[in-house]
PDB file of C-alpha atoms in Angstrom:
ATOM      1  CA  MET A   1      18.549-127.558   2.929  1.00  0.00           C
ATOM      2  CA  PRO A   2      20.604-125.706   0.302  1.00  0.00           C
ATOM      3  CA  GLY A   3      24.009-124.386   1.184  1.00  0.00           C
ATOM      4  CA  ALA A   4      24.564-120.865   2.479  1.00  0.00           C
ATOM      5  CA  PHE A   5      26.301-119.719  -0.698  1.00  0.00           C
ATOM      6  CA  ILE A   6      25.677-118.445  -4.226  1.00  0.00           C
ATOM      7  CA  LEU A   7      27.999-119.624  -7.008  1.00  0.00           C
ATOM      8  CA  GLY A   8      28.903-118.714 -10.580  1.00  0.00           C
ATOM      9  CA  CYS A   9      29.687-121.004 -13.491  1.00  0.00           C
ATOM     10  CA  GLU A  10      32.424-120.977 -16.115  1.00  0.00           C
ATOM     11  CA  GLY A  11      30.714-120.430 -19.464  1.00  0.00           C
ATOM     12  CA  PRO A  12      27.485-120.227 -21.470  1.00  0.00           C
ATOM     13  CA  ALA A  13      26.617-123.906 -20.889  1.00  0.00           C
ATOM     14  CA  LEU A  14      27.225-126.293 -18.021  1.00  0.00           C
ATOM     15  CA  ALA A  15      29.904-128.899 -18.459  1.00  0.00           C
ATOM     16  CA  PRO A  16      28.994-132.347 -17.088  1.00  0.00           C
ATOM     17  CA  GLY A  17      31.481-131.912 -14.256  1.00  0.00           C
ATOM     18  CA  GLU A  18      29.940-128.582 -13.268  1.00  0.00           C
ATOM     19  CA  ARG A  19      26.460-130.086 -13.234  1.00  0.00           C
ATOM     20  CA  ASP A  20      27.632-132.868 -10.924  1.00  0.00           C
ATOM     21  CA  PHE A  21      29.453-130.395  -8.681  1.00  0.00           C
ATOM     22  CA  PHE A  22      26.398-128.162  -8.303  1.00  0.00           C
ATOM     23  CA  ARG A  23      24.158-131.166  -7.648  1.00  0.00           C
ATOM     24  CA  GLU A  24      26.406-132.221  -4.783  1.00  0.00           C
ATOM     25  CA  ALA A  25      27.120-128.713  -3.440  1.00  0.00           C
ATOM     26  CA  ASP A  26      23.484-127.525  -3.674  1.00  0.00           C
ATOM     27  CA  PRO A  27      24.015-123.721  -3.600  1.00  0.00           C
ATOM     28  CA  TRP A  28      21.071-121.554  -2.580  1.00  0.00           C
ATOM     29  CA  GLY A  29      21.401-119.668  -5.862  1.00  0.00           C
ATOM     30  CA  PHE A  30      23.585-118.823  -8.836  1.00  0.00           C
ATOM     31  CA  ILE A  31      25.026-115.633 -10.335  1.00  0.00           C
ATOM     32  CA  LEU A  32      25.712-114.953 -14.014  1.00  0.00           C
ATOM     33  CA  PHE A  33      28.238-112.728 -15.790  1.00  0.00           C
ATOM     34  CA  ALA A  34      29.021-111.730 -19.360  1.00  0.00           C
ATOM     35  CA  ARG A  35      31.075-114.918 -19.742  1.00  0.00           C
ATOM     36  CA  ASN A  36      27.821-116.869 -19.393  1.00  0.00           C
ATOM     37  CA  VAL A  37      25.836-114.907 -21.990  1.00  0.00           C
ATOM     38  CA  GLU A  38      25.523-115.607 -25.726  1.00  0.00           C
ATOM     39  CA  THR A  39      21.956-115.583 -27.048  1.00  0.00           C
ATOM     40  CA  PRO A  40      18.552-115.477 -25.328  1.00  0.00           C
ATOM     41  CA  ASP A  41      17.899-119.137 -26.118  1.00  0.00           C
ATOM     42  CA  ALA A  42      21.297-120.182 -24.775  1.00  0.00           C
ATOM     43  CA  LEU A  43      20.813-118.111 -21.639  1.00  0.00           C
ATOM     44  CA  ARG A  44      17.391-119.615 -20.961  1.00  0.00           C
ATOM     45  CA  ALA A  45      18.869-123.082 -21.452  1.00  0.00           C
ATOM     46  CA  LEU A  46      21.707-122.287 -19.019  1.00  0.00           C
ATOM     47  CA  CYS A  47      19.264-121.040 -16.374  1.00  0.00           C
ATOM     48  CA  ALA A  48      17.186-124.186 -16.801  1.00  0.00           C
ATOM     49  CA  SER A  49      20.302-126.348 -16.469  1.00  0.00           C
ATOM     50  CA  LEU A  50      21.387-124.589 -13.292  1.00  0.00           C
ATOM     51  CA  ARG A  51      17.992-125.087 -11.686  1.00  0.00           C
ATOM     52  CA  GLU A  52      17.838-128.677 -12.854  1.00  0.00           C
ATOM     53  CA  SER A  53      21.215-129.372 -11.284  1.00  0.00           C
ATOM     54  CA  VAL A  54      19.842-128.589  -7.809  1.00  0.00           C
ATOM     55  CA  GLY A  55      16.324-129.881  -8.444  1.00  0.00           C
ATOM     56  CA  ARG A  56      14.445-126.698  -7.532  1.00  0.00           C
ATOM     57  CA  ASP A  57      13.577-123.209  -8.711  1.00  0.00           C
ATOM     58  CA  ALA A  58      16.793-121.686  -7.404  1.00  0.00           C
ATOM     59  CA  PRO A  59      17.192-117.891  -7.683  1.00  0.00           C
ATOM     60  CA  ILE A  60      19.511-116.753 -10.473  1.00  0.00           C
ATOM     61  CA  LEU A  61      21.227-113.404  -9.977  1.00  0.00           C
ATOM     62  CA  ILE A  62      22.846-110.946 -12.341  1.00  0.00           C
ATOM     63  CA  ASP A  63      24.264-107.403 -12.198  1.00  0.00           C
ATOM     64  CA  GLN A  64      22.189-105.540 -14.760  1.00  0.00           C
ATOM     65  CA  GLU A  65      22.694-101.990 -13.516  1.00  0.00           C
ATOM     66  CA  GLY A  66      23.287-100.293 -16.863  1.00  0.00           C
ATOM     67  CA  GLY A  67      26.360 -98.441 -18.065  1.00  0.00           C
ATOM     68  CA  ARG A  68      29.601-100.316 -17.334  1.00  0.00           C
ATOM     69  CA  VAL A  69      27.879-102.916 -15.165  1.00  0.00           C
ATOM     70  CA  GLN A  70      25.577-104.563 -17.662  1.00  0.00           C
ATOM     71  CA  ARG A  71      25.926-108.284 -18.364  1.00  0.00           C
ATOM     72  CA  LEU A  72      23.223-108.393 -21.064  1.00  0.00           C
ATOM     73  CA  GLY A  73      23.492-106.007 -23.992  1.00  0.00           C
ATOM     74  CA  PRO A  74      22.864-105.468 -27.711  1.00  0.00           C
ATOM     75  CA  PRO A  75      21.976-106.962 -30.070  1.00  0.00           C
ATOM     76  CA  PHE A  76      19.602-109.114 -28.015  1.00  0.00           C
ATOM     77  CA  TRP A  77      19.033-106.886 -24.999  1.00  0.00           C
ATOM     78  CA  SER A  78      18.742-103.143 -24.430  1.00  0.00           C
ATOM     79  CA  ALA A  79      21.653-100.802 -23.768  1.00  0.00           C
ATOM     80  CA  TRP A  80      21.265 -98.555 -20.733  1.00  0.00           C
ATOM     81  CA  LEU A  81      22.919 -95.315 -19.693  1.00  0.00           C
ATOM     82  CA  PRO A  82      24.879 -95.346 -16.433  1.00  0.00           C
ATOM     83  CA  PRO A  83      22.325 -94.781 -13.662  1.00  0.00           C
ATOM     84  CA  LEU A  84      23.634 -91.401 -12.463  1.00  0.00           C
ATOM     85  CA  ASP A  85      23.810 -90.090 -16.030  1.00  0.00           C
ATOM     86  CA  MET A  86      20.200 -91.081 -16.630  1.00  0.00           C
ATOM     87  CA  MET A  87      19.086 -89.518 -13.356  1.00  0.00           C
ATOM     88  CA  ASP A  88      20.787 -86.262 -14.316  1.00  0.00           C
ATOM     89  CA  ARG A  89      18.967 -86.215 -17.651  1.00  0.00           C
ATOM     90  CA  ALA A  90      15.521 -87.340 -16.534  1.00  0.00           C
ATOM     91  CA  ALA A  91      12.647 -84.898 -16.284  1.00  0.00           C
ATOM     92  CA  ASP A  92      11.148 -87.104 -13.547  1.00  0.00           C
ATOM     93  CA  PRO A  93      13.998 -89.186 -12.073  1.00  0.00           C
ATOM     94  CA  GLU A  94      11.833 -91.422  -9.884  1.00  0.00           C
ATOM     95  CA  ARG A  95       9.457 -92.314 -12.694  1.00  0.00           C
ATOM     96  CA  ALA A  96      12.364 -92.834 -15.078  1.00  0.00           C
ATOM     97  CA  MET A  97      14.047 -95.158 -12.594  1.00  0.00           C
ATOM     98  CA  TRP A  98      10.874 -97.187 -12.095  1.00  0.00           C
ATOM     99  CA  LEU A  99      10.418 -97.584 -15.845  1.00  0.00           C
ATOM    100  CA  ARG A 100      14.073 -98.490 -16.327  1.00  0.00           C
ATOM    101  CA  ALA A 101      13.957-101.141 -13.596  1.00  0.00           C
ATOM    102  CA  ARG A 102      10.641-102.509 -14.852  1.00  0.00           C
ATOM    103  CA  LEU A 103      11.925-102.827 -18.425  1.00  0.00           C
ATOM    104  CA  ILE A 104      15.155-104.450 -17.286  1.00  0.00           C
ATOM    105  CA  ALA A 105      13.103-106.884 -15.211  1.00  0.00           C
ATOM    106  CA  HIS A 106      11.048-107.728 -18.286  1.00  0.00           C
ATOM    107  CA  GLU A 107      14.190-108.658 -20.210  1.00  0.00           C
ATOM    108  CA  LEU A 108      15.653-110.616 -17.302  1.00  0.00           C
ATOM    109  CA  ARG A 109      12.532-112.689 -16.663  1.00  0.00           C
ATOM    110  CA  ALA A 110      12.275-113.505 -20.357  1.00  0.00           C
ATOM    111  CA  SER A 111      15.862-114.806 -20.173  1.00  0.00           C
ATOM    112  CA  GLY A 112      15.363-116.969 -17.076  1.00  0.00           C
ATOM    113  CA  VAL A 113      16.914-114.578 -14.527  1.00  0.00           C
ATOM    114  CA  ASP A 114      14.871-113.541 -11.494  1.00  0.00           C
ATOM    115  CA  VAL A 115      17.196-111.507  -9.230  1.00  0.00           C
ATOM    116  CA  ASN A 116      18.916-108.234 -10.144  1.00  0.00           C
ATOM    117  CA  CYS A 117      21.734-106.878  -7.972  1.00  0.00           C
ATOM    118  CA  THR A 118      20.236-103.405  -7.813  1.00  0.00           C
ATOM    119  CA  PRO A 119      19.497-100.829  -6.437  1.00  0.00           C
ATOM    120  CA  THR A 120      22.909 -99.323  -5.749  1.00  0.00           C
ATOM    121  CA  ALA A 121      21.977 -97.176  -2.764  1.00  0.00           C
ATOM    122  CA  ASP A 122      25.387 -95.600  -2.115  1.00  0.00           C
ATOM    123  CA  ILE A 123      25.519 -91.799  -2.129  1.00  0.00           C
ATOM    124  CA  ALA A 124      27.808 -90.164  -4.680  1.00  0.00           C
ATOM    125  CA  GLY A 125      30.222 -87.748  -3.030  1.00  0.00           C
ATOM    126  CA  ASP A 126      33.451 -85.891  -3.708  1.00  0.00           C
ATOM    127  CA  ARG A 127      35.546 -88.934  -2.738  1.00  0.00           C
ATOM    128  CA  THR A 128      33.488 -91.671  -4.400  1.00  0.00           C
ATOM    129  CA  HIS A 129      35.800 -93.795  -6.529  1.00  0.00           C
ATOM    130  CA  ARG A 130      35.110 -93.685 -10.248  1.00  0.00           C
ATOM    131  CA  PHE A 131      34.425 -97.452 -10.315  1.00  0.00           C
ATOM    132  CA  LEU A 132      31.238 -96.688  -8.360  1.00  0.00           C
ATOM    133  CA  ARG A 133      30.323 -93.056  -8.896  1.00  0.00           C
ATOM    134  CA  ASN A 134      28.168 -93.180 -12.031  1.00  0.00           C
ATOM    135  CA  ARG A 135      26.567 -96.398 -10.816  1.00  0.00           C
ATOM    136  CA  THR A 136      24.924 -94.460  -7.984  1.00  0.00           C
ATOM    137  CA  TYR A 137      21.528 -92.743  -8.187  1.00  0.00           C
ATOM    138  CA  GLY A 138      22.178 -89.339  -6.655  1.00  0.00           C
ATOM    139  CA  ARG A 139      24.269 -87.015  -4.540  1.00  0.00           C
ATOM    140  CA  THR A 140      21.965 -86.604  -1.539  1.00  0.00           C
ATOM    141  CA  ALA A 141      20.351 -89.114   0.764  1.00  0.00           C
ATOM    142  CA  ALA A 142      16.879 -87.970  -0.243  1.00  0.00           C
ATOM    143  CA  GLU A 143      17.612 -88.433  -3.951  1.00  0.00           C
ATOM    144  CA  VAL A 144      19.063 -91.891  -3.453  1.00  0.00           C
ATOM    145  CA  ILE A 145      16.241 -93.080  -1.193  1.00  0.00           C
ATOM    146  CA  ALA A 146      13.513 -92.046  -3.632  1.00  0.00           C
ATOM    147  CA  ARG A 147      15.279 -93.411  -6.693  1.00  0.00           C
ATOM    148  CA  ALA A 148      16.403 -96.659  -5.060  1.00  0.00           C
ATOM    149  CA  ARG A 149      12.848 -97.230  -3.853  1.00  0.00           C
ATOM    150  CA  ALA A 150      11.571 -96.673  -7.397  1.00  0.00           C
ATOM    151  CA  ASN A 151      14.135 -99.136  -8.723  1.00  0.00           C
ATOM    152  CA  ALA A 152      13.192-101.808  -6.196  1.00  0.00           C
ATOM    153  CA  GLU A 153       9.480-101.393  -6.894  1.00  0.00           C
ATOM    154  CA  GLY A 154      10.094-101.609 -10.641  1.00  0.00           C
ATOM    155  CA  CYS A 155      12.054-104.826 -10.151  1.00  0.00           C
ATOM    156  CA  LEU A 156       9.352-106.380  -7.983  1.00  0.00           C
ATOM    157  CA  ALA A 157       6.581-105.355 -10.376  1.00  0.00           C
ATOM    158  CA  GLY A 158       8.505-107.190 -13.088  1.00  0.00           C
ATOM    159  CA  GLY A 159       8.803-110.389 -11.061  1.00  0.00           C
ATOM    160  CA  VAL A 160      12.478-109.834 -10.209  1.00  0.00           C
ATOM    161  CA  LEU A 161      13.897-109.605  -6.692  1.00  0.00           C
ATOM    162  CA  PRO A 162      16.099-106.563  -5.986  1.00  0.00           C
ATOM    163  CA  VAL A 163      19.351-106.733  -4.009  1.00  0.00           C
ATOM    164  CA  VAL A 164      20.058-103.436  -2.243  1.00  0.00           C
ATOM    165  CA  LYS A 165      23.782-102.670  -2.077  1.00  0.00           C
ATOM    166  CA  HIS A 166      26.339-101.943  -0.732  1.00  0.00           C
ATOM    167  CA  ILE A 167      25.156-102.067   2.874  1.00  0.00           C
ATOM    168  CA  PRO A 168      25.918-100.032   4.979  1.00  0.00           C
ATOM    169  CA  GLY A 169      27.377 -97.640   2.359  1.00  0.00           C
ATOM    170  CA  HIS A 170      30.276 -97.482  -0.092  1.00  0.00           C
ATOM    171  CA  GLY A 171      29.939 -93.876  -1.285  1.00  0.00           C
ATOM    172  CA  ARG A 172      32.622 -92.345   0.967  1.00  0.00           C
ATOM    173  CA  ALA A 173      35.250 -94.852  -0.155  1.00  0.00           C
ATOM    174  CA  SER A 174      37.956 -93.554  -2.479  1.00  0.00           C
ATOM    175  CA  ALA A 175      39.382 -96.979  -3.400  1.00  0.00           C
ATOM    176  CA  ASP A 176      38.060 -99.737  -5.652  1.00  0.00           C
ATOM    177  CA  SER A 177      37.199-102.721  -3.458  1.00  0.00           C
ATOM    178  CA  HIS A 178      37.680-105.065  -6.414  1.00  0.00           C
ATOM    179  CA  LEU A 179      41.400-104.334  -6.075  1.00  0.00           C
ATOM    180  CA  THR A 180      42.162-103.074  -2.584  1.00  0.00           C
ATOM    181  CA  LEU A 181      40.539-102.422   0.777  1.00  0.00           C
ATOM    182  CA  PRO A 182      38.815 -99.016   1.096  1.00  0.00           C
ATOM    183  CA  ARG A 183      38.884 -97.203   4.446  1.00  0.00           C
ATOM    184  CA  VAL A 184      36.387 -94.583   5.583  1.00  0.00           C
ATOM    185  CA  ASP A 185      37.343 -92.162   8.364  1.00  0.00           C
ATOM    186  CA  ALA A 186      33.949 -90.543   8.999  1.00  0.00           C
ATOM    187  CA  SER A 187      32.558 -90.747  12.512  1.00  0.00           C
ATOM    188  CA  ALA A 188      29.988 -93.366  13.407  1.00  0.00           C
ATOM    189  CA  ASP A 189      27.456 -90.602  14.096  1.00  0.00           C
ATOM    190  CA  ALA A 190      27.985 -89.080  10.648  1.00  0.00           C
ATOM    191  CA  LEU A 191      27.666 -92.456   8.968  1.00  0.00           C
ATOM    192  CA  ARG A 192      24.487 -93.332  10.865  1.00  0.00           C
ATOM    193  CA  ALA A 193      22.884 -90.007  10.037  1.00  0.00           C
ATOM    194  CA  HIS A 194      23.806 -89.950   6.359  1.00  0.00           C
ATOM    195  CA  ASP A 195      25.046 -93.089   4.574  1.00  0.00           C
ATOM    196  CA  PHE A 196      23.404 -95.656   6.820  1.00  0.00           C
ATOM    197  CA  GLY A 197      20.184 -93.645   6.812  1.00  0.00           C
ATOM    198  CA  VAL A 198      19.590 -94.463   3.149  1.00  0.00           C
ATOM    199  CA  PHE A 199      19.636 -98.178   3.904  1.00  0.00           C
ATOM    200  CA  ARG A 200      17.426 -97.646   6.951  1.00  0.00           C
ATOM    201  CA  ALA A 201      14.786 -96.229   4.608  1.00  0.00           C
ATOM    202  CA  LEU A 202      15.138 -99.349   2.422  1.00  0.00           C
ATOM    203  CA  ARG A 203      15.380-101.903   5.224  1.00  0.00           C
ATOM    204  CA  ASP A 204      12.213-103.735   4.120  1.00  0.00           C
ATOM    205  CA  LEU A 205      13.778-104.969   0.856  1.00  0.00           C
ATOM    206  CA  PRO A 206      14.172-108.756   0.597  1.00  0.00           C
ATOM    207  CA  LEU A 207      17.879-109.074  -0.229  1.00  0.00           C
ATOM    208  CA  GLY A 208      20.981-107.067   0.588  1.00  0.00           C
ATOM    209  CA  MET A 209      24.692-107.122  -0.244  1.00  0.00           C
ATOM    210  CA  THR A 210      27.496-105.993   2.046  1.00  0.00           C
ATOM    211  CA  ALA A 211      30.278-103.484   1.445  1.00  0.00           C
ATOM    212  CA  HIS A 212      33.929-104.544   1.603  1.00  0.00           C
ATOM    213  CA  VAL A 213      34.826-101.297   3.390  1.00  0.00           C
ATOM    214  CA  VAL A 214      36.550-100.548   6.707  1.00  0.00           C
ATOM    215  CA  TYR A 215      34.632 -97.982   8.791  1.00  0.00           C
ATOM    216  CA  ARG A 216      37.369 -96.924  11.184  1.00  0.00           C
ATOM    217  CA  ASP A 217      35.078 -95.527  13.887  1.00  0.00           C
ATOM    218  CA  ILE A 218      33.109 -98.787  14.037  1.00  0.00           C
ATOM    219  CA  ASP A 219      35.738-101.465  13.366  1.00  0.00           C
ATOM    220  CA  PRO A 220      39.203-100.154  12.457  1.00  0.00           C
ATOM    221  CA  GLU A 221      40.551-103.568  11.469  1.00  0.00           C
ATOM    222  CA  ARG A 222      37.974-105.512   9.474  1.00  0.00           C
ATOM    223  CA  PRO A 223      35.934-104.715   6.349  1.00  0.00           C
ATOM    224  CA  GLY A 224      32.197-104.616   6.901  1.00  0.00           C
ATOM    225  CA  THR A 225      31.592-108.017   5.346  1.00  0.00           C
ATOM    226  CA  ILE A 226      33.570-109.799   8.070  1.00  0.00           C
ATOM    227  CA  SER A 227      33.004-107.344  10.940  1.00  0.00           C
ATOM    228  CA  PRO A 228      30.515-108.356  13.668  1.00  0.00           C
ATOM    229  CA  ALA A 229      30.297-104.702  14.658  1.00  0.00           C
ATOM    230  CA  VAL A 230      29.349-103.565  11.141  1.00  0.00           C
ATOM    231  CA  ILE A 231      26.891-106.431  10.646  1.00  0.00           C
ATOM    232  CA  GLY A 232      25.431-105.385  13.999  1.00  0.00           C
ATOM    233  CA  GLU A 233      24.916-101.883  12.578  1.00  0.00           C
ATOM    234  CA  ILE A 234      23.158-103.419   9.563  1.00  0.00           C
ATOM    235  CA  ARG A 235      20.829-105.546  11.674  1.00  0.00           C
ATOM    236  CA  GLU A 236      20.239-103.216  14.620  1.00  0.00           C
ATOM    237  CA  THR A 237      20.875 -99.578  13.665  1.00  0.00           C
ATOM    238  CA  ILE A 238      19.663 -99.911  10.079  1.00  0.00           C
ATOM    239  CA  GLY A 239      17.136-102.619  10.942  1.00  0.00           C
ATOM    240  CA  PHE A 240      17.656-104.661   7.791  1.00  0.00           C
ATOM    241  CA  ASP A 241      16.162-108.131   8.234  1.00  0.00           C
ATOM    242  CA  GLY A 242      16.380-109.406   4.665  1.00  0.00           C
ATOM    243  CA  LEU A 243      18.757-112.083   3.466  1.00  0.00           C
ATOM    244  CA  LEU A 244      22.242-110.589   3.690  1.00  0.00           C
ATOM    245  CA  MET A 245      24.814-111.818   1.178  1.00  0.00           C
ATOM    246  CA  THR A 246      28.446-110.812   0.976  1.00  0.00           C
ATOM    247  CA  ASP A 247      29.711-108.815  -1.943  1.00  0.00           C
ATOM    248  CA  ASP A 248      31.864-111.092  -4.100  1.00  0.00           C
ATOM    249  CA  ILE A 249      34.020-112.896  -1.553  1.00  0.00           C
ATOM    250  CA  SER A 250      36.868-113.239  -4.084  1.00  0.00           C
ATOM    251  CA  MET A 251      37.436-109.469  -4.446  1.00  0.00           C
ATOM    252  CA  GLY A 252      40.827-107.952  -3.731  1.00  0.00           C
ATOM    253  CA  ALA A 253      39.615-106.026  -0.683  1.00  0.00           C
ATOM    254  CA  MET A 254      39.137-109.213   1.309  1.00  0.00           C
ATOM    255  CA  PRO A 255      41.988-110.528   3.500  1.00  0.00           C
ATOM    256  CA  GLY A 256      42.945-114.147   4.072  1.00  0.00           C
ATOM    257  CA  THR A 257      42.370-117.364   2.189  1.00  0.00           C
ATOM    258  CA  MET A 258      39.041-118.216   0.609  1.00  0.00           C
ATOM    259  CA  ARG A 259      38.136-120.476   3.514  1.00  0.00           C
ATOM    260  CA  GLU A 260      39.138-117.830   6.059  1.00  0.00           C
ATOM    261  CA  ARG A 261      37.054-115.198   4.298  1.00  0.00           C
ATOM    262  CA  CYS A 262      33.971-117.393   4.223  1.00  0.00           C
ATOM    263  CA  ARG A 263      34.282-118.440   7.848  1.00  0.00           C
ATOM    264  CA  ALA A 264      34.751-114.823   8.941  1.00  0.00           C
ATOM    265  CA  ALA A 265      31.775-113.531   6.942  1.00  0.00           C
ATOM    266  CA  LEU A 266      29.439-116.201   8.288  1.00  0.00           C
ATOM    267  CA  ALA A 267      30.723-115.711  11.850  1.00  0.00           C
ATOM    268  CA  ALA A 268      30.159-111.960  11.542  1.00  0.00           C
ATOM    269  CA  GLY A 269      26.504-112.530  10.666  1.00  0.00           C
ATOM    270  CA  CYS A 270      26.204-112.697   6.875  1.00  0.00           C
ATOM    271  CA  ASP A 271      23.577-115.205   5.769  1.00  0.00           C
ATOM    272  CA  THR A 272      25.162-116.321   2.498  1.00  0.00           C
ATOM    273  CA  ILE A 273      28.504-116.187   0.708  1.00  0.00           C
ATOM    274  CA  LEU A 274      28.503-114.755  -2.817  1.00  0.00           C
ATOM    275  CA  HIS A 275      31.278-116.214  -4.985  1.00  0.00           C
ATOM    276  CA  CYS A 276      31.405-114.943  -8.555  1.00  0.00           C
ATOM    277  CA  ASN A 277      34.419-116.002 -10.611  1.00  0.00           C
ATOM    278  CA  GLY A 278      33.323-119.568 -11.372  1.00  0.00           C
ATOM    279  CA  GLU A 279      36.724-121.038 -10.483  1.00  0.00           C
ATOM    280  CA  ARG A 280      36.221-124.579  -9.291  1.00  0.00           C
ATOM    281  CA  ALA A 281      38.980-124.688  -6.662  1.00  0.00           C
ATOM    282  CA  ASP A 282      37.666-121.519  -5.027  1.00  0.00           C
ATOM    283  CA  MET A 283      34.096-122.802  -5.069  1.00  0.00           C
ATOM    284  CA  GLU A 284      35.182-126.083  -3.470  1.00  0.00           C
ATOM    285  CA  ASP A 285      36.678-124.059  -0.616  1.00  0.00           C
ATOM    286  CA  VAL A 286      33.452-122.050  -0.233  1.00  0.00           C
ATOM    287  CA  VAL A 287      31.393-125.230  -0.096  1.00  0.00           C
ATOM    288  CA  ALA A 288      33.779-126.930   2.333  1.00  0.00           C
ATOM    289  CA  VAL A 289      33.344-124.322   5.077  1.00  0.00           C
ATOM    290  CA  SER A 290      29.784-123.075   4.495  1.00  0.00           C
ATOM    291  CA  PRO A 291      26.889-124.729   6.322  1.00  0.00           C
ATOM    292  CA  ALA A 292      23.395-125.422   5.118  1.00  0.00           C
ATOM    293  CA  LEU A 293      21.018-122.469   5.159  1.00  0.00           C
ATOM    294  CA  THR A 294      19.131-122.949   8.427  1.00  0.00           C
ATOM    295  CA  GLY A 295      17.539-120.992  11.263  1.00  0.00           C
ATOM    296  CA  GLU A 296      17.056-117.259  10.806  1.00  0.00           C
ATOM    297  CA  ALA A 297      18.981-117.266   7.535  1.00  0.00           C
ATOM    298  CA  GLU A 298      16.649-119.916   6.126  1.00  0.00           C
ATOM    299  CA  ALA A 299      13.618-117.914   7.257  1.00  0.00           C
ATOM    300  CA  ARG A 300      14.965-114.778   5.579  1.00  0.00           C
ATOM    301  CA  ALA A 301      15.611-116.727   2.375  1.00  0.00           C
ATOM    302  CA  GLU A 302      12.065-118.090   2.389  1.00  0.00           C
ATOM    303  CA  ARG A 303      10.593-114.615   2.953  1.00  0.00           C
ATOM    304  CA  ALA A 304      12.671-113.257   0.084  1.00  0.00           C
ATOM    305  CA  LEU A 305      11.616-115.960  -2.359  1.00  0.00           C
ATOM    306  CA  ALA A 306       7.984-115.474  -1.372  1.00  0.00           C
ATOM    307  CA  ARG A 307       8.214-112.014  -2.935  1.00  0.00           C
ATOM    308  CA  ARG A 308       9.322-113.503  -6.269  1.00  0.00           C
ATOM    309  CA  THR A 309       5.975-113.293  -8.037  1.00  0.00           C
ATOM    310  CA  ALA A 310       4.688-113.255 -11.604  1.00  0.00           C
ATOM    311  CA  PRO A 311       5.233-109.931 -13.423  1.00  0.00           C
ATOM    312  CA  GLU A 312       2.415-107.406 -13.340  1.00  0.00           C
ATOM    313  CA  PRO A 313       0.909-106.485 -16.729  1.00  0.00           C
ATOM    314  CA  LEU A 314       2.779-103.775 -18.637  1.00  0.00           C
ATOM    315  CA  ASP A 315       2.560-102.282 -22.116  1.00  0.00           C
ATOM    316  CA  ILE A 316       6.251-102.648 -22.964  1.00  0.00           C
ATOM    317  CA  ASP A 317       6.197-100.386 -26.025  1.00  0.00           C
ATOM    318  CA  ALA A 318       4.395 -97.640 -24.123  1.00  0.00           C
ATOM    319  CA  ALA A 319       6.841 -97.919 -21.220  1.00  0.00           C
ATOM    320  CA  ARG A 320       9.825 -97.630 -23.547  1.00  0.00           C
ATOM    321  CA  ALA A 321       8.299 -94.572 -25.241  1.00  0.00           C
ATOM    322  CA  GLU A 322       7.566 -92.912 -21.894  1.00  0.00           C
ATOM    323  CA  LEU A 323      11.108 -93.491 -20.661  1.00  0.00           C
ATOM    324  CA  ALA A 324      12.593 -92.164 -23.898  1.00  0.00           C
ATOM    325  CA  ALA A 325      10.521 -88.999 -23.541  1.00  0.00           C
ATOM    326  CA  LEU A 326      11.616 -88.518 -19.934  1.00  0.00           C
ATOM    327  CA  ILE A 327      15.329 -88.606 -20.784  1.00  0.00           C
ATOM    328  CA  ALA A 328      15.207 -86.884 -24.186  1.00  0.00           C
TER     329      ALA A 328
END
């Protein structure tokens, strides 16, 4: 069985030592960043090397949201507006989001990538930190639900698995979890009715990513990723039964050593650890304390990968023209 973790790599090609490390560690999947991207041919070769290292068709993830969070860009791949900016401009936001996600999926599949860490289903509010705000899809729960659903369906139609994030909601946080730990003071009832409700409407999606946020009325001490109470909300109140990965376990919001973080996240109920920076010493710690993917987590992983299908037919030129008209 593969390990209950997803790992990054250092550069645009695997070094022999990395290949040997991944072969021994056997991560469930891999995640790519701009540091791994040069040309389409090089990216396809890297994806092939990663899968070869573990001897199976492992999922390969990327954050291709558009705007600031876009790992693939010109001259080989399309440039995309930030999601909220596009939604504000679109004559038909749901259709525009579906087309956007479908076209991004087309470019990802052609490059060897088959998982996109979208949709971002957090609700933009007055306190939403600027690191997240224009990555969201709307300012009301209804807007975000409809647009996130369109994004997920566009991904799936393009043969790419979506990862809904940041469960159970990051929109009320006024701090950047890459750097420090955000805290949300809203009542549990308010969160369940509003923020969590978006994810409840999307609970059938195959993959999800946690939020490194403290919800003081649910667990005043621990961020959601390592809180049994918050993971309980995700599984029971929201009803999400997809494969649940942590947000990047190396982010500044997370307390403790790398090993302590991983142990706490798995004990809280996360299925897999997501580690992104490609640093070997960190990854060795992740591997050392993470078990094989078994039991319910294995079943969720298998159900998710079963939804990774061949892309549906699409006239790419016509789709690009339609999207351009919608946001003109």
